[in-house]
PDB file of C-alpha atoms in Angstrom:
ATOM      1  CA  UNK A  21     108.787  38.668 -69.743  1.00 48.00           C
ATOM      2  CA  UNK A  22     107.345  35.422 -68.165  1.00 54.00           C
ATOM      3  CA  UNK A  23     109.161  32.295 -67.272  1.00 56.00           C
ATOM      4  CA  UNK A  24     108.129  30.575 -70.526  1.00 50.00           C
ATOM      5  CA  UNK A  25     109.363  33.229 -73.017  1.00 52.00           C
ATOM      6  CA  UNK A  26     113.399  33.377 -71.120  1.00 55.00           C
ATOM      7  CA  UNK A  27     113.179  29.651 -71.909  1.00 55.00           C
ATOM      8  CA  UNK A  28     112.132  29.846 -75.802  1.00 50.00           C
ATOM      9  CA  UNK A  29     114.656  32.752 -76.017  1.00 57.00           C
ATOM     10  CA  UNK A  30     117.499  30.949 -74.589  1.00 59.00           C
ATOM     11  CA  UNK A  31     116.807  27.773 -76.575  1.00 56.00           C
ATOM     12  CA  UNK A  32     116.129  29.813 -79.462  1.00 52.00           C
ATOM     13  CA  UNK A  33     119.501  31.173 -78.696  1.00 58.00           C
ATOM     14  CA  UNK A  34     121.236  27.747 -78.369  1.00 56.00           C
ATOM     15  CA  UNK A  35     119.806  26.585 -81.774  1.00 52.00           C
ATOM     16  CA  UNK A  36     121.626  29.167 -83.496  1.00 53.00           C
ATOM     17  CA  UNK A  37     124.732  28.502 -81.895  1.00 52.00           C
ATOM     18  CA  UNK A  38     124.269  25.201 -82.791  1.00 53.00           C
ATOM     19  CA  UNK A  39     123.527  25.841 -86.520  1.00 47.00           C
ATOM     20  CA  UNK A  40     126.526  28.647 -86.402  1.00 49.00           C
ATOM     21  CA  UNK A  41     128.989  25.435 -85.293  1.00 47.00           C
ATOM     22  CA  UNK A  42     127.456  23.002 -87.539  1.00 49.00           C
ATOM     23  CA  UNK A  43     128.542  25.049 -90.610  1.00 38.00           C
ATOM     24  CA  UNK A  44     132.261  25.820 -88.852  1.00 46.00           C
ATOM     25  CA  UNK A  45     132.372  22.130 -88.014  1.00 53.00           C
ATOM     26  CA  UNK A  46     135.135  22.781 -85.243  1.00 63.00           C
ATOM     27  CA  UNK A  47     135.620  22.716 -81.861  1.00 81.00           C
ATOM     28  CA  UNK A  48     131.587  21.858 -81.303  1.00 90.00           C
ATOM     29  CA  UNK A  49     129.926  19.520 -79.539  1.00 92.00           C
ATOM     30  CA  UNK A  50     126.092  19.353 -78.435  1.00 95.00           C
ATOM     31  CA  UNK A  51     124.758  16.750 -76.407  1.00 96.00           C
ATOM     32  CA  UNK A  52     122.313  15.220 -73.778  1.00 97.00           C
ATOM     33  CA  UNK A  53     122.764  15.055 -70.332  1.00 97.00           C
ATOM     34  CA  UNK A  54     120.969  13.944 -67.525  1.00 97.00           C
ATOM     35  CA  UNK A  55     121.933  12.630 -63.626  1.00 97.00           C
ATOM     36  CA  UNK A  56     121.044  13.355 -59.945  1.00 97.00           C
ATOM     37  CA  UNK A  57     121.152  16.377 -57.433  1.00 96.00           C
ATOM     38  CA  UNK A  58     122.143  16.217 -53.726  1.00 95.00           C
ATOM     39  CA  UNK A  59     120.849  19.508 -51.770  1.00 94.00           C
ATOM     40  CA  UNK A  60     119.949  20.860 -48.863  1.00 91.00           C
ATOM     41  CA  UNK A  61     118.735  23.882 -47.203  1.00 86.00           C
ATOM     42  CA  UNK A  62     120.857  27.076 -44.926  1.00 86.00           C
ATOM     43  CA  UNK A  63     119.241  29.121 -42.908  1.00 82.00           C
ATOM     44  CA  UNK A  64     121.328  29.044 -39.855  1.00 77.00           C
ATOM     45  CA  UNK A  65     119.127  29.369 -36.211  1.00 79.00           C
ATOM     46  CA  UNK A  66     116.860  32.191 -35.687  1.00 77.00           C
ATOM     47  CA  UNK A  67     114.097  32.594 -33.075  1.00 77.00           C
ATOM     48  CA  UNK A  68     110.988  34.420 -34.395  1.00 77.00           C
ATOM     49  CA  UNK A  69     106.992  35.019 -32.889  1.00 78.00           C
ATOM     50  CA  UNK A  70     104.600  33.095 -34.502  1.00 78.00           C
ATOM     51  CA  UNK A  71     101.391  35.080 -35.928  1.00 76.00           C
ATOM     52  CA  UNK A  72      97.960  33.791 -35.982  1.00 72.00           C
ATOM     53  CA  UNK A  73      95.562  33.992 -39.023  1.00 70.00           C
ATOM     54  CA  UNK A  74      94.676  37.545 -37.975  1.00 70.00           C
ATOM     55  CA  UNK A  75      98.026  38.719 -38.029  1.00 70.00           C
ATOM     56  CA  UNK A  76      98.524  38.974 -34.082  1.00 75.00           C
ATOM     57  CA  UNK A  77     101.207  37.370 -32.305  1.00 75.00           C
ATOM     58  CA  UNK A  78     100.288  33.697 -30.945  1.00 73.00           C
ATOM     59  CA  UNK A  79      99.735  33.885 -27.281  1.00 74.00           C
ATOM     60  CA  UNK A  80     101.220  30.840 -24.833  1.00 70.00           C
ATOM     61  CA  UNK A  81      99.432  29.975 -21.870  1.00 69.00           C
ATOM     62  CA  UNK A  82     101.508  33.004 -19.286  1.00 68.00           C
ATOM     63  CA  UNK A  83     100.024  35.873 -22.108  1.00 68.00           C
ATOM     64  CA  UNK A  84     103.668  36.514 -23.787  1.00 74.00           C
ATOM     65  CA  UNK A  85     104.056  35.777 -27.318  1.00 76.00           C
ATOM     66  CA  UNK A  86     105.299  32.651 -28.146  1.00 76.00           C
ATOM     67  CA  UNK A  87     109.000  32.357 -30.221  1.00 79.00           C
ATOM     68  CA  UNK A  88     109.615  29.747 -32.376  1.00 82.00           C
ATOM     69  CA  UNK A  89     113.044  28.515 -33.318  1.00 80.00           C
ATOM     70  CA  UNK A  90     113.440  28.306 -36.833  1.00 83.00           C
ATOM     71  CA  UNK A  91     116.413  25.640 -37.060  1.00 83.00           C
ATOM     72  CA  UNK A  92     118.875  24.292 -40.402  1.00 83.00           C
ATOM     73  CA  UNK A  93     119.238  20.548 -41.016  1.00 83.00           C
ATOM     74  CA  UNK A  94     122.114  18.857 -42.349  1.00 84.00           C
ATOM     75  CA  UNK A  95     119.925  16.203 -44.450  1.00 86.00           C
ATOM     76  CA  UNK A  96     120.207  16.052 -47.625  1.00 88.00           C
ATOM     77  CA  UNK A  97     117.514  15.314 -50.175  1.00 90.00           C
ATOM     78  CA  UNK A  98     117.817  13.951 -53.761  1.00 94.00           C
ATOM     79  CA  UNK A  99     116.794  15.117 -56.989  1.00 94.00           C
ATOM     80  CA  UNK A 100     116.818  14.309 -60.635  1.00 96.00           C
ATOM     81  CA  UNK A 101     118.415  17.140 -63.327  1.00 97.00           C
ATOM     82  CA  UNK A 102     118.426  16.821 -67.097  1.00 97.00           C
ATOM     83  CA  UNK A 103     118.780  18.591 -70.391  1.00 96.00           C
ATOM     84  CA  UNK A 104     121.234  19.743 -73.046  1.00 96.00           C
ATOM     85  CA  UNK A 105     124.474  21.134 -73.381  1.00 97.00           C
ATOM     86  CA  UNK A 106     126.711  22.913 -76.036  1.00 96.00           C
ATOM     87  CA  UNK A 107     130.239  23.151 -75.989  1.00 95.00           C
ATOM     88  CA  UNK A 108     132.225  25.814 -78.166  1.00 94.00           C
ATOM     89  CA  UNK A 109     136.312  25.374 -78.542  1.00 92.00           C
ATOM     90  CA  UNK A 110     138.442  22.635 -77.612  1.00 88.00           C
ATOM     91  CA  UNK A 111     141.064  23.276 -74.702  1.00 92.00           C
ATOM     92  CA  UNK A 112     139.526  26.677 -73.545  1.00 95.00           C
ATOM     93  CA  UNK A 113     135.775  26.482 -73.997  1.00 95.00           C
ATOM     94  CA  UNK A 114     132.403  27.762 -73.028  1.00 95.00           C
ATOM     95  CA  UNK A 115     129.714  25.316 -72.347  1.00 96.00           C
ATOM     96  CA  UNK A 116     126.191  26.840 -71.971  1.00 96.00           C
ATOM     97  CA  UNK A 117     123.388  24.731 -70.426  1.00 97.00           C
ATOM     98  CA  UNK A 118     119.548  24.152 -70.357  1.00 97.00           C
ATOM     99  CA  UNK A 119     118.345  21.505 -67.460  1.00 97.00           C
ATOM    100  CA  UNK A 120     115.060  21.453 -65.929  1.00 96.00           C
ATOM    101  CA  UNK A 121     115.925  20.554 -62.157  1.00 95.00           C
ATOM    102  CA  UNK A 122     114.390  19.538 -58.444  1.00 94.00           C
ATOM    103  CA  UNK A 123     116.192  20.559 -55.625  1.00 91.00           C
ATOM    104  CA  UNK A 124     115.182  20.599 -51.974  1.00 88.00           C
ATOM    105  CA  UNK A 125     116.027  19.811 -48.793  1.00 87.00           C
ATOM    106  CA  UNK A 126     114.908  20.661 -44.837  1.00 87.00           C
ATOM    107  CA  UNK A 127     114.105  22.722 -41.773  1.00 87.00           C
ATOM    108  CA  UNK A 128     113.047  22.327 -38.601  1.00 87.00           C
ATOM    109  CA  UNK A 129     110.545  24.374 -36.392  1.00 85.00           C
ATOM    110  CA  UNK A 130     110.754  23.892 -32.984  1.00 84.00           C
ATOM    111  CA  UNK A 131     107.581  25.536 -31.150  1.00 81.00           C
ATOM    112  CA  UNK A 132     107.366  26.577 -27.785  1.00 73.00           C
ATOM    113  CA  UNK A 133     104.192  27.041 -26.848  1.00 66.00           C
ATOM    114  CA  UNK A 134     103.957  23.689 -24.470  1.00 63.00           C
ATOM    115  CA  UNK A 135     106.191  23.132 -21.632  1.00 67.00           C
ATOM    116  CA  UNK A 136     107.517  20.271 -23.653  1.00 74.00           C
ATOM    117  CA  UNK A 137     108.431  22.258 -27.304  1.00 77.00           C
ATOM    118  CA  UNK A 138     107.123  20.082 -30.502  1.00 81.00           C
ATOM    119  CA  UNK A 139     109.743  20.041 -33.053  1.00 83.00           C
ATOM    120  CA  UNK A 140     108.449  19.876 -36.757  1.00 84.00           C
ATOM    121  CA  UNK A 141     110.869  19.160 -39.849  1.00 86.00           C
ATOM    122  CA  UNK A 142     109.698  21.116 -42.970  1.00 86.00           C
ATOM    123  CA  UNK A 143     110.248  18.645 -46.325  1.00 87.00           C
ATOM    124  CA  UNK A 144     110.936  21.020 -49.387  1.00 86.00           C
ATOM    125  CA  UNK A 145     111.141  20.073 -52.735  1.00 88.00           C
ATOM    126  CA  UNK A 146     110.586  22.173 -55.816  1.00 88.00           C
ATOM    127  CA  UNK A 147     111.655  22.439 -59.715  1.00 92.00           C
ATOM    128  CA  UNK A 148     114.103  25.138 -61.727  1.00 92.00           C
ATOM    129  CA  UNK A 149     114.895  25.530 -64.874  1.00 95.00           C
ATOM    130  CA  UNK A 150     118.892  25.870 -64.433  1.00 96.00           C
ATOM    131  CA  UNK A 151     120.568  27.917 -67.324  1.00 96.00           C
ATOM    132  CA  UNK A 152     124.439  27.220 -66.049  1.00 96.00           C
ATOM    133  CA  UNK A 153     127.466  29.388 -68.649  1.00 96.00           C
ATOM    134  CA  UNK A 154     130.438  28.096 -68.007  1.00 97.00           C
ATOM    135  CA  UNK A 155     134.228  28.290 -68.968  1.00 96.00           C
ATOM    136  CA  UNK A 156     136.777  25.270 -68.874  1.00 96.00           C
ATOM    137  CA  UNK A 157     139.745  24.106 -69.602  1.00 96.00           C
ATOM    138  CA  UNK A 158     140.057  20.517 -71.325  1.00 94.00           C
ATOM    139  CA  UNK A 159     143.475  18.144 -71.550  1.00 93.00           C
ATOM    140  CA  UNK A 160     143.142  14.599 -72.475  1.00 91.00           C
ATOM    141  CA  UNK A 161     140.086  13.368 -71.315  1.00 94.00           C
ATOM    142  CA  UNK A 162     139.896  15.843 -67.988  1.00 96.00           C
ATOM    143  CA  UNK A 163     138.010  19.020 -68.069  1.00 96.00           C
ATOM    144  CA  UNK A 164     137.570  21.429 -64.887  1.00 97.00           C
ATOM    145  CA  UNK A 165     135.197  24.112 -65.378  1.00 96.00           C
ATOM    146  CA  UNK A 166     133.223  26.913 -63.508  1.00 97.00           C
ATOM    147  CA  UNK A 167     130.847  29.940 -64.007  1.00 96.00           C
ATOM    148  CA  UNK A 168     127.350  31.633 -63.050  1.00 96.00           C
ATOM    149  CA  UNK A 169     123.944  29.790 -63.171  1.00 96.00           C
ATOM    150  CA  UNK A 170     120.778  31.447 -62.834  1.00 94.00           C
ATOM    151  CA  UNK A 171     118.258  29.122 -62.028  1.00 93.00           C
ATOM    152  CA  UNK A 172     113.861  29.764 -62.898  1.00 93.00           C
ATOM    153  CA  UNK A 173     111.237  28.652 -59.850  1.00 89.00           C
ATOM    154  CA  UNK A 174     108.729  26.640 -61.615  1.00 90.00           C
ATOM    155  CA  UNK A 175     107.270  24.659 -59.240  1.00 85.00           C
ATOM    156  CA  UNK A 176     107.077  23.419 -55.555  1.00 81.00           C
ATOM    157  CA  UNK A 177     105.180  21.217 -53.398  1.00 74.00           C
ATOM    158  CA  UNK A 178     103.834  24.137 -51.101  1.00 74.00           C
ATOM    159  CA  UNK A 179     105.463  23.134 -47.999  1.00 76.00           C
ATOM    160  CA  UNK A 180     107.746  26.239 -47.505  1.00 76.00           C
ATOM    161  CA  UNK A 181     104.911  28.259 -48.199  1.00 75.00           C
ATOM    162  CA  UNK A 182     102.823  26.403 -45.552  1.00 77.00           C
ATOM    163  CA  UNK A 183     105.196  26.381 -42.950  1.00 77.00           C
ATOM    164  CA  UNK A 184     106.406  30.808 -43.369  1.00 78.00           C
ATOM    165  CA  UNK A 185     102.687  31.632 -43.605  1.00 75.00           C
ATOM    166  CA  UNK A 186     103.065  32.022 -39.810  1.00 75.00           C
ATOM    167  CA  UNK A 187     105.786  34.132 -39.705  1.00 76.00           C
ATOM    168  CA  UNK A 188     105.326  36.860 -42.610  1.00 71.00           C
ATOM    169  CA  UNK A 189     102.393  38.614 -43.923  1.00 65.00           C
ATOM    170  CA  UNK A 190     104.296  38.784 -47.354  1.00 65.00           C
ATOM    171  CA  UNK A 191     104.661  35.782 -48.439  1.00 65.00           C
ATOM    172  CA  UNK A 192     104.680  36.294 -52.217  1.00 67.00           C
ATOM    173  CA  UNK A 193     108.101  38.734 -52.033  1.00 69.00           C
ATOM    174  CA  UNK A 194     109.160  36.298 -49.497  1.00 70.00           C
ATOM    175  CA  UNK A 195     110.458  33.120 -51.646  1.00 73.00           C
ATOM    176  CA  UNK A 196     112.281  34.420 -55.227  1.00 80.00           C
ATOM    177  CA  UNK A 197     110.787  33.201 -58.740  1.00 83.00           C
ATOM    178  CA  UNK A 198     114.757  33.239 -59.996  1.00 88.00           C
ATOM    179  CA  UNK A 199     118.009  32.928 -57.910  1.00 90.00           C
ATOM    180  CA  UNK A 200     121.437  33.682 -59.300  1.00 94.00           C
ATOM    181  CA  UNK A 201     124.536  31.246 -58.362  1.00 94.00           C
ATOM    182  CA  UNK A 202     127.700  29.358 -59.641  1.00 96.00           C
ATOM    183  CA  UNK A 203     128.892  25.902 -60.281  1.00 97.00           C
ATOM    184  CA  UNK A 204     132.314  24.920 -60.213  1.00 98.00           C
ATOM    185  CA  UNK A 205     133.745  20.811 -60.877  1.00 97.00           C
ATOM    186  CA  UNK A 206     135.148  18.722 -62.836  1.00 97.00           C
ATOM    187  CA  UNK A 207     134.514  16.293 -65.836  1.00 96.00           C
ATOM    188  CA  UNK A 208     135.900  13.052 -67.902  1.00 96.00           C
ATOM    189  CA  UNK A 209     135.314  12.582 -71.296  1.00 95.00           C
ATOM    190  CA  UNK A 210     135.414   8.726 -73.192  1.00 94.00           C
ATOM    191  CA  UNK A 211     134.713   8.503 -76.262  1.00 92.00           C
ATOM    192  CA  UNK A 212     130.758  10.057 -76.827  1.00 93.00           C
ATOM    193  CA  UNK A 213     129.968   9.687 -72.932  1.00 96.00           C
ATOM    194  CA  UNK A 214     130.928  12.417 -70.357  1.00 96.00           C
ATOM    195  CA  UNK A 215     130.648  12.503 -66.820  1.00 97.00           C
ATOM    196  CA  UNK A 216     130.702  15.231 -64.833  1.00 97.00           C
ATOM    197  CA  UNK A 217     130.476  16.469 -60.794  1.00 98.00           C
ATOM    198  CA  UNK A 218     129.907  19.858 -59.475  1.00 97.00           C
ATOM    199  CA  UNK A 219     129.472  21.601 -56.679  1.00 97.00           C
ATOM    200  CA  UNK A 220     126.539  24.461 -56.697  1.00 96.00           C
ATOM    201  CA  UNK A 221     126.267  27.162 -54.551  1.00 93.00           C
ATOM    202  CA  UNK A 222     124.071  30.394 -54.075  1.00 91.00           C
ATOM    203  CA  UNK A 223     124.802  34.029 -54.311  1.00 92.00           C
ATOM    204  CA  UNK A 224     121.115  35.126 -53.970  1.00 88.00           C
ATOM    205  CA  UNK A 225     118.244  34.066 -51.182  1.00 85.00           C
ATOM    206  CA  UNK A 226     115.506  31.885 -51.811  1.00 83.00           C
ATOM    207  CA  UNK A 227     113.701  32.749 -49.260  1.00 79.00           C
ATOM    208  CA  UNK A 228     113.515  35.465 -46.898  1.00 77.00           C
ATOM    209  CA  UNK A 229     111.662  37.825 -44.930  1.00 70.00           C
ATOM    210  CA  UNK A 230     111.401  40.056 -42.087  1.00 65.00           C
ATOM    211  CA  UNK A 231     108.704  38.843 -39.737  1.00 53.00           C
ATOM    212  CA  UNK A 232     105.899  41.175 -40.304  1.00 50.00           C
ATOM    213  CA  UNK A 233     108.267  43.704 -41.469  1.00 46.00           C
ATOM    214  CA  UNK A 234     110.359  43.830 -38.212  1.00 49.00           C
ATOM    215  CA  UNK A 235     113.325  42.555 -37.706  1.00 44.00           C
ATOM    216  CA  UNK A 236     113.799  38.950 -35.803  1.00 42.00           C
ATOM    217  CA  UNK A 237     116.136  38.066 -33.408  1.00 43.00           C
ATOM    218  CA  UNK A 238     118.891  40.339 -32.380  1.00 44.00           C
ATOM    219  CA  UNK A 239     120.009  42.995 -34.118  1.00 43.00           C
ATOM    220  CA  UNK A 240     119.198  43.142 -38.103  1.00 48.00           C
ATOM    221  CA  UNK A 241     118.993  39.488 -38.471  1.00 50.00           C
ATOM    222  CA  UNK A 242     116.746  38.229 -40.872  1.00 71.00           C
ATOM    223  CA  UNK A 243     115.497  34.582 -41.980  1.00 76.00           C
ATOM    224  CA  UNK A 244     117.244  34.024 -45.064  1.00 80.00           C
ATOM    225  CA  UNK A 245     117.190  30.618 -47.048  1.00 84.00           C
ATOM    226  CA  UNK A 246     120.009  29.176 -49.025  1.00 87.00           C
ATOM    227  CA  UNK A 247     120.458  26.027 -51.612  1.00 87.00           C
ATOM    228  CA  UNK A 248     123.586  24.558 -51.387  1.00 91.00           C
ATOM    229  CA  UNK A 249     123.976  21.162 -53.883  1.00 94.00           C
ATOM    230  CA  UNK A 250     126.312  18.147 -55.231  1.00 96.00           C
ATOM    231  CA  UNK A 251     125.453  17.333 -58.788  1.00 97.00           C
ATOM    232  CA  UNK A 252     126.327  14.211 -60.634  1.00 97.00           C
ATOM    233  CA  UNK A 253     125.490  13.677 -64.559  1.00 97.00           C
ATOM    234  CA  UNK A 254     126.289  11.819 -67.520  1.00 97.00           C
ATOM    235  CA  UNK A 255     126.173  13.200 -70.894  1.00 96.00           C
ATOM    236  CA  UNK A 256     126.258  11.800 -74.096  1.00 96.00           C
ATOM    237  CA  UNK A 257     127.281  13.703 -77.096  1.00 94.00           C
ATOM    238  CA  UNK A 258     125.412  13.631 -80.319  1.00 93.00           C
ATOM    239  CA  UNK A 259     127.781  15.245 -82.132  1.00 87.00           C
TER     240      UNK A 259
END
């Protein structure tokens, strides 16, 4: 089952929870909802040989393979997330969740095949489709609520592809198609309007790789890629 046909299932799926609620008429809302993501990239700081085109490790000038350090950055990078919501019972509830969102953030390489090393920062953007299901409690206008969120790869602008192409020969089991996460925050409802932060976190890679299919750095350490994100929305409920 591709991409495209999860989507149509789980909106297919939201329509008739919608159509379900409209006939109960309580403790229903449905809504748009739309806002900004703040993300960034862990991978914590792993030293790794850099292959050529051939597949060979890249020689420095003294003949011994040259090891790049493959380094986190704190900077953040900013993103825009929209799409609907539904929202079943009034002080408990479950709110499920379609958004198509971009996410990113960076990494440097530092390489060390000069005596001086040249230190390159890796820009990553790409865009999900985020299917959040979560359960919160609601009193007054204040709502906290939390749950999974598995999010759909459907584009990217290349860039982590570019810059691993030198460190793994697999490169397509490399970076995941789907990741698997959580949310947890907060949200304020007035009137129709709703806003709402979160904080988003990762259970599941997406990226990583043994170089070549041996392990880098010491021990079993691999490079493994993590999205960590703020998100900030306002919704607006249509009924």
């Amino acid at each position: 089952m591709n991409i495209l046909t999860k989507v149509a299932c789980i909106c297919l799926l939201c329509l008739m929870a919608i159509t379900s609620a409209q006939a109960q008429k309580k403790g229903f809302a449905f809504g748009i909802k739309g806002g900004v993501n703040l993300s960034r990239l862990t991978m914590g700081d792993v030293f790794t040989t850099r292959y050529d085109a051939t597949g060979n490790p890249y020689l420095g000038y003294d003949g011994k393979e040259v090891k790049d350090n493959l380094k986190q950055s704190f900077d953040t990078r900013t993103g825009a997330v929209g799409g609907i919501y539904a929202r079943f019972g009034r002080t408990l509830f479950i709110q499920p969740e379609v958004l198509v969102s971009t996410k990113g953030g960076s990494f440097e390489i530092i390489k060390n095949h000069l005596e001086t090393p040249v230190r390159e920062t890796v820009n990553v953007k790409y865009s999900n489709i985020d299917v959040p299901l979560l359960i919160g409690f609601k009193g007054g206008p204040l709502r906290i609520l939390a749950g999974p969120v598995t999010s759909f790869r459907i584009g990217d602008n290349q860039r982590l592809r570019d810059a691993f192409e030198h460190y793994t020969s697999d490169l397509n089991n490399a970076m995941s198609e789907a990741t698997f996460g959580y949310q947890i925050g907060a949200g304020l409802d007035i009137g129709s309007f709703s806003l709402d932060v979160r904080r988003e976190g990762s259970f599941t890679n997406l990226a990583s790789f043994q170089v070549n299919g041996q392990t880098v750095g010491s021990g079993n350490e691999t490079v493994k890629q993590k999205i960590k994100s703020w998100q900030v929305t306002l919704g607006l409920k249509i009924f």
